[in-house]
């Protein structure tokens, strides 16, 4: 299909209700009487760094690419509006794979109530997917708003995606852990419910300890985690023990969990627990004076965690 025909087919398939979408030099967002803040985020998935092409179908890859961007909007307490997509495609991804990729995007648009506003497509040596997503929020929740005495909580599961990545790297594409790694569900409704009540929030992409360190630094506080309060169910613990992994460390360093990490005052946390019923909310610790450190306590004693959190650069030697 020629490029013009391809763009025209996308224009018809992805109508844009907020102005001018696909087809001109740029998308146009119609003026409106906006009273809320616009929230923007970009996330890029690169073959060989973030995924292996054979592990996900094109539709799964499209859904995951969109989901990780929407997870960042959820983490701001924002409602998603629309996104742009830039794709670099190796020759073997042209044609049928590309069709299936856009099928996945269409599914994601319906499921998460978001629209494709435009983008770009190029030949490339490796598959690269870059999405810029835009949402709106009356009061975007930052990482920096935490206060001394706030409770620290997680909404969602931890460690499952790390186990799923291990399974995929060992050729196992089925099962609940691989599923958790492949099929990311952005916690959009939960993020919007938490928005007015949380003092600080972020989504967990690089592992609890590492991401919490970022929230602590932004808020100028330390965090204390109670190991016994972490969400550690039997299925995860059993699987960890089979592999000789520590369940506690698996949950602490995780990676690609896309759970929401947030802090809130005691009263706000009680209200949150009545409003957000699913997935589980685990209150895992509290914020204390300090300057960006995270400490984990097990049976009243500090536990030193030596396993490293996920680091795209360190893992793949692409930088420092
Ligand atoms: Mg994030």
PDB file of C-alpha atoms and ligand atoms in Angstrom:
ATOM      1  CA  UNK A   1       0.000   0.000   0.000  1.00  0.00           C
ATOM      2  CA  UNK A   2       1.338   3.449  -0.871  1.00  0.00           C
ATOM      3  CA  UNK A   3       1.995   5.818   2.015  1.00  0.00           C
ATOM      4  CA  UNK A   4      -0.849   8.182   1.065  1.00  0.00           C
ATOM      5  CA  UNK A   5      -3.341   5.320   0.937  1.00  0.00           C
ATOM      6  CA  UNK A   6      -2.042   3.977   4.249  1.00  0.00           C
ATOM      7  CA  UNK A   7      -2.381   7.365   5.964  1.00  0.00           C
ATOM      8  CA  UNK A   8      -5.865   7.783   4.485  1.00  0.00           C
ATOM      9  CA  UNK A   9      -6.883   4.363   5.809  1.00  0.00           C
ATOM     10  CA  UNK A  10      -5.581   5.332   9.265  1.00  0.00           C
ATOM     11  CA  UNK A  11      -7.405   8.671   9.091  1.00  0.00           C
ATOM     12  CA  UNK A  12     -10.688   6.891   8.492  1.00  0.00           C
ATOM     13  CA  UNK A  13      -9.976   4.216  11.083  1.00  0.00           C
ATOM     14  CA  UNK A  14      -8.915   6.581  13.857  1.00  0.00           C
ATOM     15  CA  UNK A  15     -11.304   9.580  13.840  1.00  0.00           C
ATOM     16  CA  UNK A  16     -10.255  12.388  16.185  1.00  0.00           C
ATOM     17  CA  UNK A  17     -13.063  14.106  18.059  1.00  0.00           C
ATOM     18  CA  UNK A  18     -11.049  16.962  19.585  1.00  0.00           C
ATOM     19  CA  UNK A  19     -10.053  18.791  16.396  1.00  0.00           C
ATOM     20  CA  UNK A  20      -8.020  17.719  13.386  1.00  0.00           C
ATOM     21  CA  UNK A  21      -6.347  14.321  13.681  1.00  0.00           C
ATOM     22  CA  UNK A  22      -4.350  12.228  11.225  1.00  0.00           C
ATOM     23  CA  UNK A  23      -3.694  13.596   7.708  1.00  0.00           C
ATOM     24  CA  UNK A  24      -2.221  17.116   7.835  1.00  0.00           C
ATOM     25  CA  UNK A  25       1.258  18.324   8.845  1.00  0.00           C
ATOM     26  CA  UNK A  26       0.151  18.384  12.465  1.00  0.00           C
ATOM     27  CA  UNK A  27      -2.873  17.550  14.546  1.00  0.00           C
ATOM     28  CA  UNK A  28      -4.960  20.474  15.765  1.00  0.00           C
ATOM     29  CA  UNK A  29      -6.547  20.569  19.190  1.00  0.00           C
ATOM     30  CA  UNK A  30      -9.672  22.717  18.990  1.00  0.00           C
ATOM     31  CA  UNK A  31      -9.840  25.558  21.523  1.00  0.00           C
ATOM     32  CA  UNK A  32     -12.109  24.850  24.456  1.00  0.00           C
ATOM     33  CA  UNK A  33     -12.988  26.343  27.794  1.00  0.00           C
ATOM     34  CA  UNK A  34     -10.408  24.262  29.650  1.00  0.00           C
ATOM     35  CA  UNK A  35     -10.266  24.537  33.385  1.00  0.00           C
ATOM     36  CA  UNK A  36      -8.136  21.485  34.016  1.00  0.00           C
ATOM     37  CA  UNK A  37      -4.394  21.003  33.504  1.00  0.00           C
ATOM     38  CA  UNK A  38      -3.130  19.128  30.480  1.00  0.00           C
ATOM     39  CA  UNK A  39      -0.744  16.307  31.396  1.00  0.00           C
ATOM     40  CA  UNK A  40       1.751  14.979  28.805  1.00  0.00           C
ATOM     41  CA  UNK A  41       4.009  11.943  28.849  1.00  0.00           C
ATOM     42  CA  UNK A  42       6.251  10.082  26.373  1.00  0.00           C
ATOM     43  CA  UNK A  43       7.372   6.488  26.683  1.00  0.00           C
ATOM     44  CA  UNK A  44       9.446   4.595  24.157  1.00  0.00           C
ATOM     45  CA  UNK A  45       9.734   0.834  23.688  1.00  0.00           C
ATOM     46  CA  UNK A  46      12.827  -0.371  21.836  1.00  0.00           C
ATOM     47  CA  UNK A  47      13.291  -3.889  20.493  1.00  0.00           C
ATOM     48  CA  UNK A  48      16.103  -5.678  22.323  1.00  0.00           C
ATOM     49  CA  UNK A  49      15.944  -3.236  25.247  1.00  0.00           C
ATOM     50  CA  UNK A  50      12.308  -3.311  26.371  1.00  0.00           C
ATOM     51  CA  UNK A  51      11.042  -6.387  24.541  1.00  0.00           C
ATOM     52  CA  UNK A  52      11.999  -9.210  22.186  1.00  0.00           C
ATOM     53  CA  UNK A  53       9.917  -9.186  19.020  1.00  0.00           C
ATOM     54  CA  UNK A  54       9.008 -12.882  19.211  1.00  0.00           C
ATOM     55  CA  UNK A  55       7.663 -12.682  22.777  1.00  0.00           C
ATOM     56  CA  UNK A  56       4.654 -10.489  22.008  1.00  0.00           C
ATOM     57  CA  UNK A  57       2.242 -10.529  19.089  1.00  0.00           C
ATOM     58  CA  UNK A  58       2.000  -7.198  17.233  1.00  0.00           C
ATOM     59  CA  UNK A  59      -1.389  -6.534  18.872  1.00  0.00           C
ATOM     60  CA  UNK A  60       0.019  -7.295  22.332  1.00  0.00           C
ATOM     61  CA  UNK A  61       2.950  -4.994  21.663  1.00  0.00           C
ATOM     62  CA  UNK A  62       0.619  -2.174  20.613  1.00  0.00           C
ATOM     63  CA  UNK A  63      -1.528  -2.624  23.708  1.00  0.00           C
ATOM     64  CA  UNK A  64       1.490  -2.692  26.016  1.00  0.00           C
ATOM     65  CA  UNK A  65       3.044   0.389  24.377  1.00  0.00           C
ATOM     66  CA  UNK A  66      -0.173   2.304  24.878  1.00  0.00           C
ATOM     67  CA  UNK A  67      -0.760   0.911  28.378  1.00  0.00           C
ATOM     68  CA  UNK A  68       2.626   1.973  29.783  1.00  0.00           C
ATOM     69  CA  UNK A  69       1.996   5.534  28.600  1.00  0.00           C
ATOM     70  CA  UNK A  70      -1.501   5.568  30.070  1.00  0.00           C
ATOM     71  CA  UNK A  71      -0.061   4.222  33.326  1.00  0.00           C
ATOM     72  CA  UNK A  72       1.987   7.433  33.574  1.00  0.00           C
ATOM     73  CA  UNK A  73      -1.206   9.465  33.124  1.00  0.00           C
ATOM     74  CA  UNK A  74      -2.924   7.315  35.768  1.00  0.00           C
ATOM     75  CA  UNK A  75      -0.004   8.094  38.091  1.00  0.00           C
ATOM     76  CA  UNK A  76      -0.785  11.813  37.749  1.00  0.00           C
ATOM     77  CA  UNK A  77      -4.459  11.198  38.536  1.00  0.00           C
ATOM     78  CA  UNK A  78      -5.266  12.190  34.948  1.00  0.00           C
ATOM     79  CA  UNK A  79      -7.933  11.104  32.472  1.00  0.00           C
ATOM     80  CA  UNK A  80      -6.411  10.097  29.119  1.00  0.00           C
ATOM     81  CA  UNK A  81      -7.504  12.091  26.058  1.00  0.00           C
ATOM     82  CA  UNK A  82      -5.356  11.254  23.039  1.00  0.00           C
ATOM     83  CA  UNK A  83      -1.853  10.294  21.908  1.00  0.00           C
ATOM     84  CA  UNK A  84       0.555  10.416  19.008  1.00  0.00           C
ATOM     85  CA  UNK A  85       2.574   7.431  17.835  1.00  0.00           C
ATOM     86  CA  UNK A  86       5.982   7.273  16.130  1.00  0.00           C
ATOM     87  CA  UNK A  87       7.035   3.892  14.747  1.00  0.00           C
ATOM     88  CA  UNK A  88      10.339   2.712  13.281  1.00  0.00           C
ATOM     89  CA  UNK A  89       9.771  -0.593  11.517  1.00  0.00           C
ATOM     90  CA  UNK A  90      12.171  -3.267  10.258  1.00  0.00           C
ATOM     91  CA  UNK A  91      11.217  -4.836   6.920  1.00  0.00           C
ATOM     92  CA  UNK A  92       9.705  -7.974   8.477  1.00  0.00           C
ATOM     93  CA  UNK A  93       7.207  -5.857  10.422  1.00  0.00           C
ATOM     94  CA  UNK A  94       5.694  -4.136   7.401  1.00  0.00           C
ATOM     95  CA  UNK A  95       2.456  -5.607   6.059  1.00  0.00           C
ATOM     96  CA  UNK A  96       0.524  -8.056   8.183  1.00  0.00           C
ATOM     97  CA  UNK A  97       2.349  -7.293  11.456  1.00  0.00           C
ATOM     98  CA  UNK A  98       1.602  -3.608  11.018  1.00  0.00           C
ATOM     99  CA  UNK A  99      -2.081  -4.361  10.415  1.00  0.00           C
ATOM    100  CA  UNK A 100      -2.167  -6.429  13.592  1.00  0.00           C
ATOM    101  CA  UNK A 101      -0.378  -3.661  15.484  1.00  0.00           C
ATOM    102  CA  UNK A 102      -3.101  -1.171  14.537  1.00  0.00           C
ATOM    103  CA  UNK A 103      -5.766  -3.761  15.453  1.00  0.00           C
ATOM    104  CA  UNK A 104      -4.213  -3.770  18.946  1.00  0.00           C
ATOM    105  CA  UNK A 105      -4.251   0.031  19.076  1.00  0.00           C
ATOM    106  CA  UNK A 106      -7.933   0.065  18.133  1.00  0.00           C
ATOM    107  CA  UNK A 107      -8.678  -2.371  20.980  1.00  0.00           C
ATOM    108  CA  UNK A 108      -6.715  -0.195  23.396  1.00  0.00           C
ATOM    109  CA  UNK A 109      -8.549   2.949  22.280  1.00  0.00           C
ATOM    110  CA  UNK A 110     -11.888   1.312  22.993  1.00  0.00           C
ATOM    111  CA  UNK A 111     -10.842  -0.215  26.295  1.00  0.00           C
ATOM    112  CA  UNK A 112      -9.223   2.887  27.740  1.00  0.00           C
ATOM    113  CA  UNK A 113     -11.288   5.646  26.103  1.00  0.00           C
ATOM    114  CA  UNK A 114      -8.431   7.339  24.263  1.00  0.00           C
ATOM    115  CA  UNK A 115      -7.874   8.482  20.663  1.00  0.00           C
ATOM    116  CA  UNK A 116      -4.965   8.397  18.206  1.00  0.00           C
ATOM    117  CA  UNK A 117      -4.319  11.975  17.032  1.00  0.00           C
ATOM    118  CA  UNK A 118      -1.451  11.397  14.596  1.00  0.00           C
ATOM    119  CA  UNK A 119       2.119  10.224  14.313  1.00  0.00           C
ATOM    120  CA  UNK A 120       4.909   9.145  11.998  1.00  0.00           C
ATOM    121  CA  UNK A 121       6.125   5.947  10.424  1.00  0.00           C
ATOM    122  CA  UNK A 122       9.640   5.147   9.219  1.00  0.00           C
ATOM    123  CA  UNK A 123      11.689   2.189   8.099  1.00  0.00           C
ATOM    124  CA  UNK A 124      14.250   1.265  10.741  1.00  0.00           C
ATOM    125  CA  UNK A 125      16.721  -1.472  11.630  1.00  0.00           C
ATOM    126  CA  UNK A 126      14.993  -2.276  14.929  1.00  0.00           C
ATOM    127  CA  UNK A 127      11.362  -1.981  15.965  1.00  0.00           C
ATOM    128  CA  UNK A 128      10.869   1.194  17.999  1.00  0.00           C
ATOM    129  CA  UNK A 129       7.565   2.474  19.323  1.00  0.00           C
ATOM    130  CA  UNK A 130       7.294   5.943  20.819  1.00  0.00           C
ATOM    131  CA  UNK A 131       3.991   7.225  22.152  1.00  0.00           C
ATOM    132  CA  UNK A 132       3.222  10.670  23.525  1.00  0.00           C
ATOM    133  CA  UNK A 133      -0.012  10.640  25.499  1.00  0.00           C
ATOM    134  CA  UNK A 134      -2.053  13.604  26.715  1.00  0.00           C
ATOM    135  CA  UNK A 135      -4.520  13.627  29.573  1.00  0.00           C
ATOM    136  CA  UNK A 136      -6.247  16.113  31.831  1.00  0.00           C
ATOM    137  CA  UNK A 137      -6.499  16.457  35.592  1.00  0.00           C
ATOM    138  CA  UNK A 138      -8.030  19.050  37.890  1.00  0.00           C
ATOM    139  CA  UNK A 139      -5.103  18.573  40.288  1.00  0.00           C
ATOM    140  CA  UNK A 140      -2.223  16.522  38.878  1.00  0.00           C
ATOM    141  CA  UNK A 141      -0.612  14.476  41.663  1.00  0.00           C
ATOM    142  CA  UNK A 142       3.155  14.992  41.797  1.00  0.00           C
ATOM    143  CA  UNK A 143       5.920  12.905  43.377  1.00  0.00           C
ATOM    144  CA  UNK A 144       6.924  15.850  45.522  1.00  0.00           C
ATOM    145  CA  UNK A 145       3.817  16.331  47.664  1.00  0.00           C
ATOM    146  CA  UNK A 146       4.426  13.773  50.407  1.00  0.00           C
ATOM    147  CA  UNK A 147       4.481  14.937  54.046  1.00  0.00           C
ATOM    148  CA  UNK A 148       6.038  13.546  57.236  1.00  0.00           C
ATOM    149  CA  UNK A 149       3.596  11.067  58.800  1.00  0.00           C
ATOM    150  CA  UNK A 150       1.861  10.190  55.524  1.00  0.00           C
ATOM    151  CA  UNK A 151       1.161   6.514  54.997  1.00  0.00           C
ATOM    152  CA  UNK A 152       2.776   4.803  52.027  1.00  0.00           C
ATOM    153  CA  UNK A 153       0.698   2.429  49.911  1.00  0.00           C
ATOM    154  CA  UNK A 154       0.679   0.380  46.734  1.00  0.00           C
ATOM    155  CA  UNK A 155      -2.345  -0.291  44.530  1.00  0.00           C
ATOM    156  CA  UNK A 156      -1.737  -3.409  42.441  1.00  0.00           C
ATOM    157  CA  UNK A 157       0.584  -6.389  42.302  1.00  0.00           C
ATOM    158  CA  UNK A 158       4.361  -6.415  42.660  1.00  0.00           C
ATOM    159  CA  UNK A 159       6.906  -8.914  41.361  1.00  0.00           C
ATOM    160  CA  UNK A 160       4.630 -10.746  38.929  1.00  0.00           C
ATOM    161  CA  UNK A 161       6.027  -9.030  35.860  1.00  0.00           C
ATOM    162  CA  UNK A 162       9.610  -9.807  36.920  1.00  0.00           C
ATOM    163  CA  UNK A 163       8.722 -13.500  37.156  1.00  0.00           C
ATOM    164  CA  UNK A 164       6.934 -13.209  33.800  1.00  0.00           C
ATOM    165  CA  UNK A 165      10.026 -11.725  32.173  1.00  0.00           C
ATOM    166  CA  UNK A 166      12.041 -14.652  33.538  1.00  0.00           C
ATOM    167  CA  UNK A 167       9.489 -17.054  32.008  1.00  0.00           C
ATOM    168  CA  UNK A 168       9.557 -15.294  28.626  1.00  0.00           C
ATOM    169  CA  UNK A 169      13.352 -15.307  28.535  1.00  0.00           C
ATOM    170  CA  UNK A 170      13.133 -19.061  29.108  1.00  0.00           C
ATOM    171  CA  UNK A 171      10.640 -19.608  26.297  1.00  0.00           C
ATOM    172  CA  UNK A 172       7.523 -19.844  28.508  1.00  0.00           C
ATOM    173  CA  UNK A 173       4.865 -17.535  27.020  1.00  0.00           C
ATOM    174  CA  UNK A 174       1.897 -18.939  28.927  1.00  0.00           C
ATOM    175  CA  UNK A 175       0.895 -18.686  32.561  1.00  0.00           C
ATOM    176  CA  UNK A 176      -0.117 -15.924  34.955  1.00  0.00           C
ATOM    177  CA  UNK A 177       3.351 -14.381  35.293  1.00  0.00           C
ATOM    178  CA  UNK A 178       4.036 -14.099  31.537  1.00  0.00           C
ATOM    179  CA  UNK A 179       0.508 -12.717  31.239  1.00  0.00           C
ATOM    180  CA  UNK A 180       1.287 -10.067  33.870  1.00  0.00           C
ATOM    181  CA  UNK A 181       4.393  -9.044  31.940  1.00  0.00           C
ATOM    182  CA  UNK A 182       2.717  -8.960  28.516  1.00  0.00           C
ATOM    183  CA  UNK A 183      -0.728  -7.540  29.331  1.00  0.00           C
ATOM    184  CA  UNK A 184      -0.361  -4.303  31.275  1.00  0.00           C
ATOM    185  CA  UNK A 185      -3.562  -2.759  32.614  1.00  0.00           C
ATOM    186  CA  UNK A 186      -3.127   0.949  33.385  1.00  0.00           C
ATOM    187  CA  UNK A 187      -4.890   1.753  36.665  1.00  0.00           C
ATOM    188  CA  UNK A 188      -6.757   4.720  35.210  1.00  0.00           C
ATOM    189  CA  UNK A 189      -9.944   4.676  37.285  1.00  0.00           C
ATOM    190  CA  UNK A 190      -7.929   4.043  40.451  1.00  0.00           C
ATOM    191  CA  UNK A 191      -5.533   6.890  39.653  1.00  0.00           C
ATOM    192  CA  UNK A 192      -8.420   9.314  39.154  1.00  0.00           C
ATOM    193  CA  UNK A 193     -10.031   8.229  42.431  1.00  0.00           C
ATOM    194  CA  UNK A 194      -6.729   8.608  44.273  1.00  0.00           C
ATOM    195  CA  UNK A 195      -6.032  11.986  42.661  1.00  0.00           C
ATOM    196  CA  UNK A 196      -7.910  14.252  45.075  1.00  0.00           C
ATOM    197  CA  UNK A 197      -6.795  12.277  48.146  1.00  0.00           C
ATOM    198  CA  UNK A 198      -3.160  11.277  47.590  1.00  0.00           C
ATOM    199  CA  UNK A 199      -0.352  13.650  48.578  1.00  0.00           C
ATOM    200  CA  UNK A 200       2.126  12.111  46.120  1.00  0.00           C
ATOM    201  CA  UNK A 201       1.874   9.387  43.486  1.00  0.00           C
ATOM    202  CA  UNK A 202       3.813   7.599  40.750  1.00  0.00           C
ATOM    203  CA  UNK A 203       3.574   4.374  38.804  1.00  0.00           C
ATOM    204  CA  UNK A 204       6.069   1.570  39.336  1.00  0.00           C
ATOM    205  CA  UNK A 205       8.111   0.836  36.232  1.00  0.00           C
ATOM    206  CA  UNK A 206      11.628   0.195  37.550  1.00  0.00           C
ATOM    207  CA  UNK A 207      10.904  -1.585  40.857  1.00  0.00           C
ATOM    208  CA  UNK A 208       9.501  -0.479  44.198  1.00  0.00           C
ATOM    209  CA  UNK A 209      12.797   0.389  45.919  1.00  0.00           C
ATOM    210  CA  UNK A 210      14.138   2.409  43.019  1.00  0.00           C
ATOM    211  CA  UNK A 211      10.912   4.230  42.231  1.00  0.00           C
ATOM    212  CA  UNK A 212      10.154   4.917  45.887  1.00  0.00           C
ATOM    213  CA  UNK A 213      13.646   6.421  46.184  1.00  0.00           C
ATOM    214  CA  UNK A 214      12.610   8.861  43.443  1.00  0.00           C
ATOM    215  CA  UNK A 215       9.414   9.797  45.285  1.00  0.00           C
ATOM    216  CA  UNK A 216      11.417  10.262  48.512  1.00  0.00           C
ATOM    217  CA  UNK A 217      13.967  12.486  46.778  1.00  0.00           C
ATOM    218  CA  UNK A 218      11.243  14.567  45.142  1.00  0.00           C
ATOM    219  CA  UNK A 219       9.454  15.002  48.494  1.00  0.00           C
ATOM    220  CA  UNK A 220      12.665  15.514  50.526  1.00  0.00           C
ATOM    221  CA  UNK A 221      11.746  12.673  52.895  1.00  0.00           C
ATOM    222  CA  UNK A 222      12.753   9.113  53.794  1.00  0.00           C
ATOM    223  CA  UNK A 223      10.426   6.116  53.634  1.00  0.00           C
ATOM    224  CA  UNK A 224      10.207   3.147  55.982  1.00  0.00           C
ATOM    225  CA  UNK A 225       8.740  -0.058  54.565  1.00  0.00           C
ATOM    226  CA  UNK A 226       7.289  -2.789  56.785  1.00  0.00           C
ATOM    227  CA  UNK A 227       8.249  -6.007  54.964  1.00  0.00           C
ATOM    228  CA  UNK A 228       5.331  -7.921  56.519  1.00  0.00           C
ATOM    229  CA  UNK A 229       2.847  -5.505  54.900  1.00  0.00           C
ATOM    230  CA  UNK A 230       4.052  -6.008  51.321  1.00  0.00           C
ATOM    231  CA  UNK A 231       1.619  -7.791  48.963  1.00  0.00           C
ATOM    232  CA  UNK A 232       3.110 -11.279  48.868  1.00  0.00           C
ATOM    233  CA  UNK A 233       0.632 -13.987  47.990  1.00  0.00           C
ATOM    234  CA  UNK A 234       1.089 -17.742  47.999  1.00  0.00           C
ATOM    235  CA  UNK A 235       1.246 -18.117  44.193  1.00  0.00           C
ATOM    236  CA  UNK A 236       4.103 -15.630  43.941  1.00  0.00           C
ATOM    237  CA  UNK A 237       5.946 -16.988  46.987  1.00  0.00           C
ATOM    238  CA  UNK A 238       5.757 -20.576  45.722  1.00  0.00           C
ATOM    239  CA  UNK A 239       7.034 -19.622  42.282  1.00  0.00           C
ATOM    240  CA  UNK A 240       9.919 -17.616  43.790  1.00  0.00           C
ATOM    241  CA  UNK A 241      10.967 -20.511  45.993  1.00  0.00           C
ATOM    242  CA  UNK A 242      10.918 -22.872  42.993  1.00  0.00           C
ATOM    243  CA  UNK A 243      13.427 -20.571  41.325  1.00  0.00           C
ATOM    244  CA  UNK A 244      15.489 -20.066  44.483  1.00  0.00           C
ATOM    245  CA  UNK A 245      14.529 -16.372  44.601  1.00  0.00           C
ATOM    246  CA  UNK A 246      13.650 -14.446  47.755  1.00  0.00           C
ATOM    247  CA  UNK A 247       9.920 -13.550  47.531  1.00  0.00           C
ATOM    248  CA  UNK A 248      10.546 -10.374  49.539  1.00  0.00           C
ATOM    249  CA  UNK A 249      13.354  -9.187  47.283  1.00  0.00           C
ATOM    250  CA  UNK A 250      11.374 -10.080  44.159  1.00  0.00           C
ATOM    251  CA  UNK A 251       8.563  -7.802  45.317  1.00  0.00           C
ATOM    252  CA  UNK A 252      10.960  -5.032  46.369  1.00  0.00           C
ATOM    253  CA  UNK A 253      12.950  -4.852  43.122  1.00  0.00           C
ATOM    254  CA  UNK A 254      10.253  -6.039  40.670  1.00  0.00           C
ATOM    255  CA  UNK A 255      10.211  -4.000  37.466  1.00  0.00           C
ATOM    256  CA  UNK A 256       7.373  -3.211  35.027  1.00  0.00           C
ATOM    257  CA  UNK A 257       4.793  -3.696  37.778  1.00  0.00           C
ATOM    258  CA  UNK A 258       2.721  -0.670  36.677  1.00  0.00           C
ATOM    259  CA  UNK A 259       1.114  -0.588  40.107  1.00  0.00           C
ATOM    260  CA  UNK A 260       0.454   2.830  41.671  1.00  0.00           C
ATOM    261  CA  UNK A 261       2.671   3.913  44.557  1.00  0.00           C
ATOM    262  CA  UNK A 262       1.217   6.748  46.604  1.00  0.00           C
ATOM    263  CA  UNK A 263       1.230   8.492  49.966  1.00  0.00           C
ATOM    264  CA  UNK A 264      -1.717   9.961  51.853  1.00  0.00           C
ATOM    265  CA  UNK A 265      -2.591  11.235  55.315  1.00  0.00           C
ATOM    266  CA  UNK A 266      -4.141   8.755  57.751  1.00  0.00           C
ATOM    267  CA  UNK A 267      -7.709  10.015  57.230  1.00  0.00           C
ATOM    268  CA  UNK A 268      -7.331  10.207  53.451  1.00  0.00           C
ATOM    269  CA  UNK A 269      -5.934   6.647  53.387  1.00  0.00           C
ATOM    270  CA  UNK A 270      -8.969   5.364  55.305  1.00  0.00           C
ATOM    271  CA  UNK A 271     -11.243   7.001  52.738  1.00  0.00           C
ATOM    272  CA  UNK A 272      -9.189   5.662  49.830  1.00  0.00           C
ATOM    273  CA  UNK A 273      -9.626   2.130  51.151  1.00  0.00           C
ATOM    274  CA  UNK A 274     -13.397   2.510  50.997  1.00  0.00           C
ATOM    275  CA  UNK A 275     -13.287   3.924  47.447  1.00  0.00           C
ATOM    276  CA  UNK A 276     -10.721   1.707  45.723  1.00  0.00           C
ATOM    277  CA  UNK A 277     -11.623  -1.933  46.170  1.00  0.00           C
ATOM    278  CA  UNK A 278      -9.747  -3.464  43.292  1.00  0.00           C
ATOM    279  CA  UNK A 279      -6.896  -4.205  42.854  1.00  0.00           C
ATOM    280  CA  UNK A 280      -5.871  -4.476  46.495  1.00  0.00           C
ATOM    281  CA  UNK A 281      -4.421  -1.519  48.312  1.00  0.00           C
ATOM    282  CA  UNK A 282      -1.553  -2.439  50.617  1.00  0.00           C
ATOM    283  CA  UNK A 283      -0.373   0.130  53.146  1.00  0.00           C
ATOM    284  CA  UNK A 284       3.326  -0.782  53.249  1.00  0.00           C
ATOM    285  CA  UNK A 285       4.956   1.904  55.362  1.00  0.00           C
ATOM    286  CA  UNK A 286       5.196   5.570  56.165  1.00  0.00           C
ATOM    287  CA  UNK A 287       7.083   8.745  55.336  1.00  0.00           C
ATOM    288  CA  UNK A 288       9.603  10.105  57.845  1.00  0.00           C
ATOM    289  CA  UNK A 289      12.002  13.050  57.910  1.00  0.00           C
ATOM    290  CA  UNK A 290      15.083  12.557  55.758  1.00  0.00           C
ATOM    291  CA  UNK A 291      16.457  13.205  52.325  1.00  0.00           C
ATOM    292  CA  UNK A 292      15.571  10.450  49.888  1.00  0.00           C
ATOM    293  CA  UNK A 293      16.449   7.138  51.595  1.00  0.00           C
ATOM    294  CA  UNK A 294      14.302   4.001  51.687  1.00  0.00           C
ATOM    295  CA  UNK A 295      14.640   1.551  54.606  1.00  0.00           C
ATOM    296  CA  UNK A 296      13.023  -1.877  54.849  1.00  0.00           C
ATOM    297  CA  UNK A 297      12.204  -3.359  58.256  1.00  0.00           C
ATOM    298  CA  UNK A 298      11.615  -7.053  58.846  1.00  0.00           C
ATOM    299  CA  UNK A 299      10.677  -8.236  62.346  1.00  0.00           C
ATOM    300  CA  UNK A 300      11.707  -4.858  63.717  1.00  0.00           C
ATOM    301  CA  UNK A 301      15.206  -4.951  62.215  1.00  0.00           C
ATOM    302  CA  UNK A 302      16.449  -3.158  59.151  1.00  0.00           C
ATOM    303  CA  UNK A 303      16.925  -5.463  56.180  1.00  0.00           C
ATOM    304  CA  UNK A 304      19.619  -4.716  53.638  1.00  0.00           C
ATOM    305  CA  UNK A 305      18.467  -5.573  50.109  1.00  0.00           C
ATOM    306  CA  UNK A 306      21.320  -6.434  47.798  1.00  0.00           C
ATOM    307  CA  UNK A 307      19.441  -7.382  44.637  1.00  0.00           C
ATOM    308  CA  UNK A 308      19.421  -4.504  42.189  1.00  0.00           C
ATOM    309  CA  UNK A 309      16.301  -2.971  40.724  1.00  0.00           C
ATOM    310  CA  UNK A 310      15.724  -3.128  36.989  1.00  0.00           C
ATOM    311  CA  UNK A 311      17.873  -0.720  35.021  1.00  0.00           C
ATOM    312  CA  UNK A 312      17.464  -0.607  31.263  1.00  0.00           C
ATOM    313  CA  UNK A 313      20.873   0.942  30.781  1.00  0.00           C
ATOM    314  CA  UNK A 314      22.781  -1.312  33.173  1.00  0.00           C
ATOM    315  CA  UNK A 315      21.068  -4.485  31.943  1.00  0.00           C
ATOM    316  CA  UNK A 316      21.903  -3.814  28.333  1.00  0.00           C
ATOM    317  CA  UNK A 317      25.150  -1.900  28.710  1.00  0.00           C
ATOM    318  CA  UNK A 318      23.814   1.012  26.672  1.00  0.00           C
ATOM    319  CA  UNK A 319      24.951   3.769  28.999  1.00  0.00           C
ATOM    320  CA  UNK A 320      25.699   4.630  32.573  1.00  0.00           C
TER     321      UNK A 320
HETATM  322 MG1  LIG B   1       6.061   6.645  35.498  1.00  0.00          MG
END
